[in-house]
Amino acid sequence: MSKLAEVEAKEKVPMSKVKKREMWKSNLTAWLFLFPFVSLYLLFMVYPIIEGFIISLTRGGFGMDREFIGLSNYTTMLSDAFFWEALWNTIIFVLISTPSIVVLGLLMALLVNQGLKGTTFIRAAFFVPYMLSISVMTSIFVFIFQPYTGLLNEILRSVGLIDGEIFWLGETGLAWLSILVATLWWTVGFNMVLFLAGLQDISEEWYEAADMDGANAWQKFWHITLPSLRGVLTLVVILQSVASFKLFGQPWLMTGGGPGTSTRPLVQYIYELGFRNWNPGYASAVSYVLFLVMMIFAFIQYKLLIKKED
Amino acid sequence: MKNRFSAGRLTVYIVAYGLVAFMLIPIIWMFWVSFKPINSVVTVISELLTPPYGVESYIRVQESSMIWRWTLNSVIVGIVQTASTLLLSSLAAFAISRIAFKGKTFIFLLILAGLMVPVEATIVPLYELIVRFGWVNSYPALILPGIALPLGVLILKQFYDAIPNDLMEAAKIDGANLLRIWWSIFLPLSRTSMAALAIFVFVQSWNNFLWPLLVANDQSMMTLPVAIPTFQSSFTVDLTVPMAANVLASIPALIFFLIFQKQIIKGIAMTGIK
């Protein structure tokens, strides 16, 4: 409850003129402070959400008079194999990339936290790929994964593991693996930093107490470190699954969604529907479904990860 | 000290430096290839590791691309977006945290709800809006939609809530108005949070790909993430020129990282955890 309202409730008398004027002034000042942010927010966030839903109920190109077709775009989706493929691709990527990045990020944070020689260097090395732009990152990895001239096949050949070539980006399973490895390489440092902050909040005394009880490293990790990291873990899982749902640049720049459409995620499908097929209505409908699926996922995660804390 | 180098400790070292190699080899490879002569065979490791080396490929990138313009675009978009986000969200957070007004809860919830909305799901209406404004291929199109960031308001509001009220009352008695209180008390006190937020916003903006891909299709208005693949697509055999372009595109961010490493890492931890 705001202060003025509190005062008003307590006194239960009509406000004096002075108070009224003060409150009016306070309202005005607040809105002056809020105006720049809120106007941009309404224009570029709230309006597109509402307008997006309206567009999703129509048919017709950009800038045209569009025809209202009710929920047709949504029912079309039900029998659109490309939509289901893209949705499936996205969900699989979320389910695989999230645990991988959590495990690798946590491992890296634990390593940095060991007080090894060269810790500053190790931490910097783990984090630095995150500073590269997505197109630089994908460009490097596309060249690494090239079948005939790529670094990876060259290394594998020189140590005698293969003698032909592997088409890393040309086969569905391998293409997904390549996208996953590139994504891990690129973003794991960000997650490591979050884990690291969590680790440094854990009190040394707990470990000392455990040492006195003769606990081994594994027991300390399992009974002290991991439970203390629950909050950070929740955060990383939520941030990472949101980021994975928005997957676009990596497949777009590495595989183009191929071979065929087998690595095409939902955001790429939305992009192509809207800006290649010029079908904004259908693209908006798929956008809304993406939004909905993300909300459902967030809700499930919330229930699973946060409720347990009670 | 001897037992520090037990077998377990050795394993830890091997795993740590193995991962360091995994993280650094692609970057070192990028630099290395970029210094080979154009069209040289860089795919055979023994040839890659022997001279000649030179900066031919860098000269080619400069001659045949607008790399400086793209870098400038990315820098302009990044800096303006970051500065505006900081200014606008701190003003809004101050109002929500410290001024009594009607509809406060509603506004705050409305902003919080935005945390859940992926920009990727609103590209169609956003693009149509930009077309209607006639802003395709312009800085406003690249900059404005990313400014009103809910996370900024949330982080700063939490910080402002923790500032003791006495400070503000004292300033009020001294006759300072709210704008002055915000400027001379709240802004300086929240320097660390602001820095953290700034780094977060700048990195996001620097790496933004989907939105510039939509609204910047003229070479002169492209940002680095969009321009680099466009430029590279004409090189199918030669690796040296694309890698030189990658290096040039990464250098500002890498220098920034080397200088502000501590702040960046702390900043990300702060914006994330809060």
PDB file of N, CA and C in Angstrom, chain B residues 1 13 22 24 50 63 77 82 89 91 96 102 108 115 139 141 146 168 181 192 194-195 198 208 213:
ATOM      1  N   MET B   1      52.874 -29.827   1.476  1.00  0.00           N
ATOM      2  CA  MET B   1      52.431 -29.430   0.160  1.00  0.00           C
ATOM      3  C   MET B   1      52.462 -30.592  -0.821  1.00  0.00           C
ATOM      4  N   TYR B  13      43.836 -31.281 -12.734  1.00  0.00           N
ATOM      5  CA  TYR B  13      44.615 -30.426 -13.639  1.00  0.00           C
ATOM      6  C   TYR B  13      44.419 -30.832 -15.092  1.00  0.00           C
ATOM      7  N   PHE B  22      40.067 -27.137 -25.298  1.00  0.00           N
ATOM      8  CA  PHE B  22      38.830 -27.221 -26.078  1.00  0.00           C
ATOM      9  C   PHE B  22      38.237 -25.827 -26.322  1.00  0.00           C
ATOM     10  N   LEU B  24      39.935 -22.899 -26.216  1.00  0.00           N
ATOM     11  CA  LEU B  24      40.824 -21.941 -26.876  1.00  0.00           C
ATOM     12  C   LEU B  24      41.231 -22.334 -28.296  1.00  0.00           C
ATOM     13  N   THR B  50      53.597 -24.018 -40.636  1.00  0.00           N
ATOM     14  CA  THR B  50      54.867 -23.510 -41.167  1.00  0.00           C
ATOM     15  C   THR B  50      54.623 -22.223 -41.942  1.00  0.00           C
ATOM     16  N   GLU B  63      39.738  -3.955 -48.152  1.00  0.00           N
ATOM     17  CA  GLU B  63      39.457  -3.449 -49.495  1.00  0.00           C
ATOM     18  C   GLU B  63      38.085  -3.871 -49.985  1.00  0.00           C
ATOM     19  N   VAL B  77      25.030   1.207 -32.096  1.00  0.00           N
ATOM     20  CA  VAL B  77      23.817   0.561 -31.592  1.00  0.00           C
ATOM     21  C   VAL B  77      24.026   0.101 -30.157  1.00  0.00           C
ATOM     22  N   THR B  82      22.590   0.726 -24.721  1.00  0.00           N
ATOM     23  CA  THR B  82      22.962   0.538 -23.320  1.00  0.00           C
ATOM     24  C   THR B  82      22.683   1.809 -22.513  1.00  0.00           C
ATOM     25  N   SER B  89      15.458   2.892 -17.541  1.00  0.00           N
ATOM     26  CA  SER B  89      15.014   1.953 -16.516  1.00  0.00           C
ATOM     27  C   SER B  89      15.325   2.479 -15.124  1.00  0.00           C
ATOM     28  N   LEU B  91      15.159   5.661 -14.203  1.00  0.00           N
ATOM     29  CA  LEU B  91      14.069   6.610 -13.906  1.00  0.00           C
ATOM     30  C   LEU B  91      12.798   5.864 -13.505  1.00  0.00           C
ATOM     31  N   ILE B  96       8.925   3.669  -9.301  1.00  0.00           N
ATOM     32  CA  ILE B  96       8.226   2.526  -8.723  1.00  0.00           C
ATOM     33  C   ILE B  96       8.697   2.275  -7.291  1.00  0.00           C
ATOM     34  N   LYS B 102      -0.875   6.420  -8.175  1.00  0.00           N
ATOM     35  CA  LYS B 102      -1.951   5.478  -8.509  1.00  0.00           C
ATOM     36  C   LYS B 102      -1.503   4.542  -9.625  1.00  0.00           C
ATOM     37  N   PHE B 108       4.006  -2.075 -12.367  1.00  0.00           N
ATOM     38  CA  PHE B 108       5.111  -2.967 -12.040  1.00  0.00           C
ATOM     39  C   PHE B 108       4.835  -4.387 -12.555  1.00  0.00           C
ATOM     40  N   LEU B 115       9.095  -9.863 -18.795  1.00  0.00           N
ATOM     41  CA  LEU B 115      10.241 -10.761 -18.639  1.00  0.00           C
ATOM     42  C   LEU B 115       9.999 -12.087 -19.340  1.00  0.00           C
ATOM     43  N   TYR B 139      18.999   3.594 -37.885  1.00  0.00           N
ATOM     44  CA  TYR B 139      19.402   3.364 -36.493  1.00  0.00           C
ATOM     45  C   TYR B 139      18.212   3.221 -35.545  1.00  0.00           C
ATOM     46  N   ALA B 141      15.413   1.872 -35.966  1.00  0.00           N
ATOM     47  CA  ALA B 141      14.889   0.505 -36.061  1.00  0.00           C
ATOM     48  C   ALA B 141      15.795  -0.463 -35.315  1.00  0.00           C
ATOM     49  N   GLY B 146      14.818  -2.330 -28.544  1.00  0.00           N
ATOM     50  CA  GLY B 146      15.508  -3.081 -27.487  1.00  0.00           C
ATOM     51  C   GLY B 146      15.707  -2.317 -26.198  1.00  0.00           C
ATOM     52  N   MET B 168      16.824   9.874   1.758  1.00  0.00           N
ATOM     53  CA  MET B 168      15.928  10.621   0.903  1.00  0.00           C
ATOM     54  C   MET B 168      15.230  11.725   1.691  1.00  0.00           C
ATOM     55  N   ILE B 181      17.243  14.206  -6.264  1.00  0.00           N
ATOM     56  CA  ILE B 181      17.531  13.067  -5.376  1.00  0.00           C
ATOM     57  C   ILE B 181      17.943  11.839  -6.195  1.00  0.00           C
ATOM     58  N   THR B 192      27.442   0.101  -9.078  1.00  0.00           N
ATOM     59  CA  THR B 192      27.808  -1.295  -9.364  1.00  0.00           C
ATOM     60  C   THR B 192      26.689  -2.006 -10.125  1.00  0.00           C
ATOM     61  N   MET B 194      24.437  -0.638 -11.940  1.00  0.00           N
ATOM     62  CA  MET B 194      24.353  -0.035 -13.267  1.00  0.00           C
ATOM     63  C   MET B 194      25.426  -0.609 -14.186  1.00  0.00           C
ATOM     64  N   ALA B 195      26.636  -0.756 -13.649  1.00  0.00           N
ATOM     65  CA  ALA B 195      27.719  -1.304 -14.461  1.00  0.00           C
ATOM     66  C   ALA B 195      27.391  -2.734 -14.892  1.00  0.00           C
ATOM     67  N   ALA B 198      24.808  -2.584 -17.492  1.00  0.00           N
ATOM     68  CA  ALA B 198      25.365  -2.055 -18.738  1.00  0.00           C
ATOM     69  C   ALA B 198      26.083  -3.146 -19.522  1.00  0.00           C
ATOM     70  N   ASN B 208      23.177  -9.429 -30.875  1.00  0.00           N
ATOM     71  CA  ASN B 208      21.829  -9.574 -31.409  1.00  0.00           C
ATOM     72  C   ASN B 208      21.876  -9.928 -32.901  1.00  0.00           C
ATOM     73  N   LEU B 213      18.921  -8.742 -38.613  1.00  0.00           N
ATOM     74  CA  LEU B 213      18.762  -9.492 -39.867  1.00  0.00           C
ATOM     75  C   LEU B 213      17.475  -9.056 -40.577  1.00  0.00           C
TER      76      LEU B 213
END
